[in-house]
mmCIF file of C-alpha atoms and ligand atoms in Angstrom:
data_model
loop_
_atom_site.group_PDB
_atom_site.id
_atom_site.type_symbol
_atom_site.label_atom_id
_atom_site.label_comp_id
_atom_site.label_asym_id
_atom_site.label_seq_id
_atom_site.Cartn_x
_atom_site.Cartn_y
_atom_site.Cartn_z
ATOM 1 C CA MET A 38 -124.094 128.493 102.592
ATOM 2 C CA ALA A 39 -124.335 129.031 106.122
ATOM 3 C CA LEU A 40 -126.171 131.270 108.538
ATOM 4 C CA LYS A 41 -123.843 133.796 110.366
ATOM 5 C CA ASP A 42 -124.761 135.263 113.786
ATOM 6 C CA ILE A 43 -125.588 138.905 113.354
ATOM 7 C CA ILE A 44 -123.561 141.283 116.152
ATOM 8 C CA ILE A 45 -125.655 143.408 118.172
ATOM 9 C CA LEU A 46 -125.269 146.818 119.894
ATOM 10 C CA PRO A 47 -123.102 147.373 122.105
ATOM 11 C CA ASP A 48 -120.584 144.942 120.571
ATOM 12 C CA THR A 49 -117.522 147.311 119.842
ATOM 13 C CA GLN A 50 -116.754 145.432 116.509
ATOM 14 C CA LEU A 51 -119.635 147.538 115.145
ATOM 15 C CA ARG A 52 -117.410 150.725 115.569
ATOM 16 C CA LEU A 53 -114.498 149.357 113.317
ATOM 17 C CA VAL A 54 -113.423 150.915 110.048
ATOM 18 C CA SER A 55 -113.763 147.894 107.331
ATOM 19 C CA LYS A 56 -110.761 147.187 105.006
ATOM 20 C CA PRO A 57 -111.076 147.236 101.362
ATOM 21 C CA VAL A 58 -111.713 143.891 99.436
ATOM 22 C CA GLU A 59 -108.268 143.443 97.584
ATOM 23 C CA THR A 60 -109.578 140.584 95.150
ATOM 24 C CA VAL A 61 -112.963 138.493 95.076
ATOM 25 C CA THR A 62 -111.411 135.323 96.247
ATOM 26 C CA PRO A 63 -113.641 132.173 96.689
ATOM 27 C CA GLU A 64 -113.580 133.086 100.526
ATOM 28 C CA VAL A 65 -115.459 136.481 99.748
ATOM 29 C CA ARG A 66 -117.747 134.851 97.348
ATOM 30 C CA GLN A 67 -118.640 132.391 100.095
ATOM 31 C CA LEU A 68 -118.963 135.205 102.713
ATOM 32 C CA VAL A 69 -121.410 137.014 100.004
ATOM 33 C CA ASP A 70 -123.432 133.884 100.052
ATOM 34 C CA ASP A 71 -123.512 133.556 103.799
ATOM 35 C CA MET A 72 -124.594 137.272 103.992
ATOM 36 C CA PHE A 73 -127.454 136.865 101.656
ATOM 37 C CA GLN A 74 -128.737 133.762 103.712
ATOM 38 C CA THR A 75 -128.230 135.427 106.816
ATOM 39 C CA MET A 76 -129.968 138.892 105.517
ATOM 40 C CA TYR A 77 -133.078 136.946 104.046
ATOM 41 C CA ASP A 78 -133.521 134.939 107.044
ATOM 42 C CA ALA A 79 -133.192 138.067 109.514
ATOM 43 C CA PRO A 80 -134.989 139.390 107.423
ATOM 44 C CA GLY A 81 -133.703 142.394 106.309
ATOM 45 C CA ILE A 82 -132.990 144.502 103.276
ATOM 46 C CA GLY A 83 -129.219 145.412 103.680
ATOM 47 C CA LEU A 84 -126.258 143.738 105.575
ATOM 48 C CA ALA A 85 -122.674 145.040 105.908
ATOM 49 C CA ALA A 86 -119.725 142.322 106.656
ATOM 50 C CA ILE A 87 -118.884 143.929 109.573
ATOM 51 C CA GLN A 88 -122.512 142.948 111.022
ATOM 52 C CA VAL A 89 -121.289 139.225 110.895
ATOM 53 C CA ALA A 90 -118.162 140.290 112.332
ATOM 54 C CA GLN A 91 -116.156 140.272 109.017
ATOM 55 C CA PRO A 92 -114.472 143.851 108.767
ATOM 56 C CA LEU A 93 -114.438 144.047 104.843
ATOM 57 C CA ARG A 94 -115.882 146.653 102.764
ATOM 58 C CA LEU A 95 -118.802 144.340 101.503
ATOM 59 C CA ILE A 96 -122.502 145.200 101.526
ATOM 60 C CA THR A 97 -125.573 142.779 100.400
ATOM 61 C CA MET A 98 -128.707 144.385 99.683
ATOM 62 C CA ASP A 99 -132.193 143.406 98.338
ATOM 63 C CA LEU A 100 -134.869 146.229 98.344
ATOM 64 C CA ALA A 101 -137.527 143.819 96.024
ATOM 65 C CA LYS A 102 -141.008 144.805 97.149
ATOM 66 C CA ARG A 103 -143.560 142.058 98.188
ATOM 67 C CA ASP A 104 -146.695 141.655 96.039
ATOM 68 C CA GLU A 105 -150.093 141.328 97.359
ATOM 69 C CA ASN A 106 -149.637 137.561 98.085
ATOM 70 C CA GLY A 107 -146.560 138.326 100.080
ATOM 71 C CA ASP A 108 -144.283 136.828 97.531
ATOM 72 C CA THR A 109 -141.254 138.683 96.529
ATOM 73 C CA ASN A 110 -139.136 138.551 93.258
ATOM 74 C CA PRO A 111 -135.685 138.664 94.825
ATOM 75 C CA GLN A 112 -133.151 141.196 93.406
ATOM 76 C CA PRO A 113 -129.751 140.543 95.338
ATOM 77 C CA ARG A 114 -127.296 143.021 94.877
ATOM 78 C CA VAL A 115 -123.627 143.088 96.135
ATOM 79 C CA PHE A 116 -121.518 146.230 96.518
ATOM 80 C CA ILE A 117 -117.798 145.782 97.119
ATOM 81 C CA ASN A 118 -115.605 148.887 98.266
ATOM 82 C CA PRO A 119 -118.616 151.161 97.732
ATOM 83 C CA GLU A 120 -118.190 154.869 97.951
ATOM 84 C CA ILE A 121 -120.461 157.913 97.909
ATOM 85 C CA ILE A 122 -118.740 160.325 95.176
ATOM 86 C CA ALA A 123 -121.718 163.044 95.095
ATOM 87 C CA LYS A 124 -124.750 163.717 97.380
ATOM 88 C CA SER A 125 -127.622 166.123 96.708
ATOM 89 C CA ASP A 126 -128.046 169.241 98.827
ATOM 90 C CA GLU A 127 -131.839 167.905 99.024
ATOM 91 C CA LEU A 128 -132.582 165.953 102.077
ATOM 92 C CA SER A 129 -135.022 162.983 102.815
ATOM 93 C CA VAL A 130 -136.248 161.506 106.105
ATOM 94 C CA TYR A 131 -136.760 157.914 106.291
ATOM 95 C CA GLU A 132 -137.766 155.720 109.240
ATOM 96 C CA GLU A 133 -134.510 153.502 109.758
ATOM 97 C CA GLY A 134 -133.741 150.463 111.551
ATOM 98 C CA CYS A 135 -130.842 148.158 111.858
ATOM 99 C CA LEU A 136 -130.497 144.337 112.313
ATOM 100 C CA SER A 137 -127.599 145.101 114.642
ATOM 101 C CA ILE A 138 -130.099 147.165 116.725
ATOM 102 C CA PRO A 139 -133.114 145.160 116.647
ATOM 103 C CA GLU A 140 -136.645 146.339 116.970
ATOM 104 C CA TYR A 141 -135.648 149.924 117.306
ATOM 105 C CA TYR A 142 -136.623 152.465 114.492
ATOM 106 C CA GLU A 143 -135.983 156.293 114.090
ATOM 107 C CA GLU A 144 -136.304 158.780 111.638
ATOM 108 C CA VAL A 145 -132.725 159.876 110.046
ATOM 109 C CA GLU A 146 -132.482 162.859 107.709
ATOM 110 C CA ARG A 147 -130.010 162.034 104.760
ATOM 111 C CA PRO A 148 -129.166 163.183 101.345
ATOM 112 C CA ALA A 149 -132.162 162.525 99.126
ATOM 113 C CA LYS A 150 -129.909 161.381 96.192
ATOM 114 C CA VAL A 151 -126.155 160.063 95.892
ATOM 115 C CA ARG A 152 -123.979 158.852 93.295
ATOM 116 C CA VAL A 153 -122.183 155.412 94.332
ATOM 117 C CA ARG A 154 -119.171 153.858 92.892
ATOM 118 C CA PHE A 155 -118.651 150.020 93.531
ATOM 119 C CA LEU A 156 -117.513 146.885 92.157
ATOM 120 C CA ASP A 157 -119.663 144.014 91.663
ATOM 121 C CA ILE A 158 -118.696 140.380 92.394
ATOM 122 C CA ASN A 159 -116.830 140.106 89.151
ATOM 123 C CA GLY A 160 -114.525 143.030 90.048
ATOM 124 C CA LYS A 161 -116.402 145.102 87.378
ATOM 125 C CA VAL A 162 -116.783 148.953 88.284
ATOM 126 C CA HIS A 163 -120.194 150.402 88.368
ATOM 127 C CA GLU A 164 -121.577 153.837 88.965
ATOM 128 C CA GLU A 165 -125.314 154.367 89.939
ATOM 129 C CA GLU A 166 -127.626 157.394 91.051
ATOM 130 C CA ALA A 167 -129.417 156.245 94.051
ATOM 131 C CA GLU A 168 -132.487 157.766 95.331
ATOM 132 C CA GLY A 169 -135.541 156.940 97.799
ATOM 133 C CA LEU A 170 -134.973 153.980 99.747
ATOM 134 C CA TYR A 171 -131.889 152.981 97.987
ATOM 135 C CA ALA A 172 -130.228 156.140 98.776
ATOM 136 C CA THR A 173 -131.097 155.523 102.473
ATOM 137 C CA CYS A 174 -130.152 151.952 102.358
ATOM 138 C CA ILE A 175 -126.782 152.412 100.729
ATOM 139 C CA GLN A 176 -125.916 155.346 102.895
ATOM 140 C CA HIS A 177 -126.809 153.413 105.966
ATOM 141 C CA GLU A 178 -124.787 150.423 104.873
ATOM 142 C CA ILE A 179 -121.664 152.459 103.764
ATOM 143 C CA ASP A 180 -121.949 154.093 107.432
ATOM 144 C CA HIS A 181 -121.378 150.606 108.777
ATOM 145 C CA LEU A 182 -118.114 150.261 106.825
ATOM 146 C CA ASN A 183 -117.046 153.429 108.343
ATOM 147 C CA GLY A 184 -118.002 152.294 112.148
ATOM 148 C CA VAL A 185 -121.021 154.586 111.994
ATOM 149 C CA LEU A 186 -124.433 153.691 113.031
ATOM 150 C CA PHE A 187 -127.932 155.301 112.438
ATOM 151 C CA ILE A 188 -128.248 156.141 115.912
ATOM 152 C CA ASP A 189 -125.418 158.584 115.814
ATOM 153 C CA TYR A 190 -127.676 160.812 113.710
ATOM 154 C CA LEU A 191 -129.900 161.066 116.720
ATOM 155 C CA SER A 192 -129.999 163.407 119.758
ATOM 156 C CA LYS A 193 -127.612 162.601 122.238
ATOM 157 C CA LEU A 194 -130.662 161.793 124.906
ATOM 158 C CA LYS A 195 -131.917 159.199 122.305
ATOM 159 C CA ARG A 196 -128.808 157.732 121.555
ATOM 160 C CA ASP A 197 -128.019 157.262 125.424
ATOM 161 C CA ARG A 198 -131.579 155.728 125.874
ATOM 162 C CA VAL A 199 -131.039 153.032 123.128
ATOM 163 C CA MET A 200 -127.338 152.377 124.282
ATOM 164 C CA LYS A 201 -128.543 151.836 127.927
ATOM 165 C CA LYS A 202 -131.155 149.546 126.692
ATOM 166 C CA PHE A 203 -129.012 147.222 124.639
ATOM 167 C CA SER A 204 -126.032 147.425 127.391
ATOM 168 C CA LYS A 205 -128.636 146.184 129.717
ATOM 169 C CA ALA A 206 -129.837 143.444 127.690
ATOM 170 C CA ALA A 207 -126.444 142.253 126.957
ATOM 171 C CA LYS A 208 -125.474 142.013 130.613
ATOM 172 C CA ARG A 209 -128.606 140.107 131.215
ATOM 173 C CA ALA A 210 -127.774 137.740 128.265
ATOM 174 C CA ALA A 211 -124.348 137.229 129.824
ATOM 175 C CA GLU A 212 -125.581 136.369 133.288
HETATM 176 ZN ZN1 LIG B 516 -127.410 148.840 109.944
#
């Protein structure tokens, strides 16, 4: 396994539309392992392949809660070529963040429940109802596969402000 660099706003690769995974090759399995390592190291609860500069429709996730001792029982999940096939009219609001937009959090309103279809690491098709944090996280990550970021749901004023902040930081880092 290897840690990958997470690409950060305003990297334009974040706006790419990722391509479907045709077959789960050893390279894809390696990428999934690397994504888990990178996600746990960050730490984060979800990661799309494009965030490590791989434009493939591939997501890793772990929504396991920490207990009082701060220990977690890992629940690693992989979603290959995931799609939302139904969404509720009911909406819910969650404060979202993104490993590609570090230390920035804002409330986003999304469908409270979605039905998601995806392949697992063995290429088997699954369909699941997602609600709560799972629903928010899977919608956020699938957005990444389509070049969409959670800041796209904010007001233009807020979005412009965060873009400016990250553009300035990138310029400073390049100097
Ligand atoms: Zn994100």
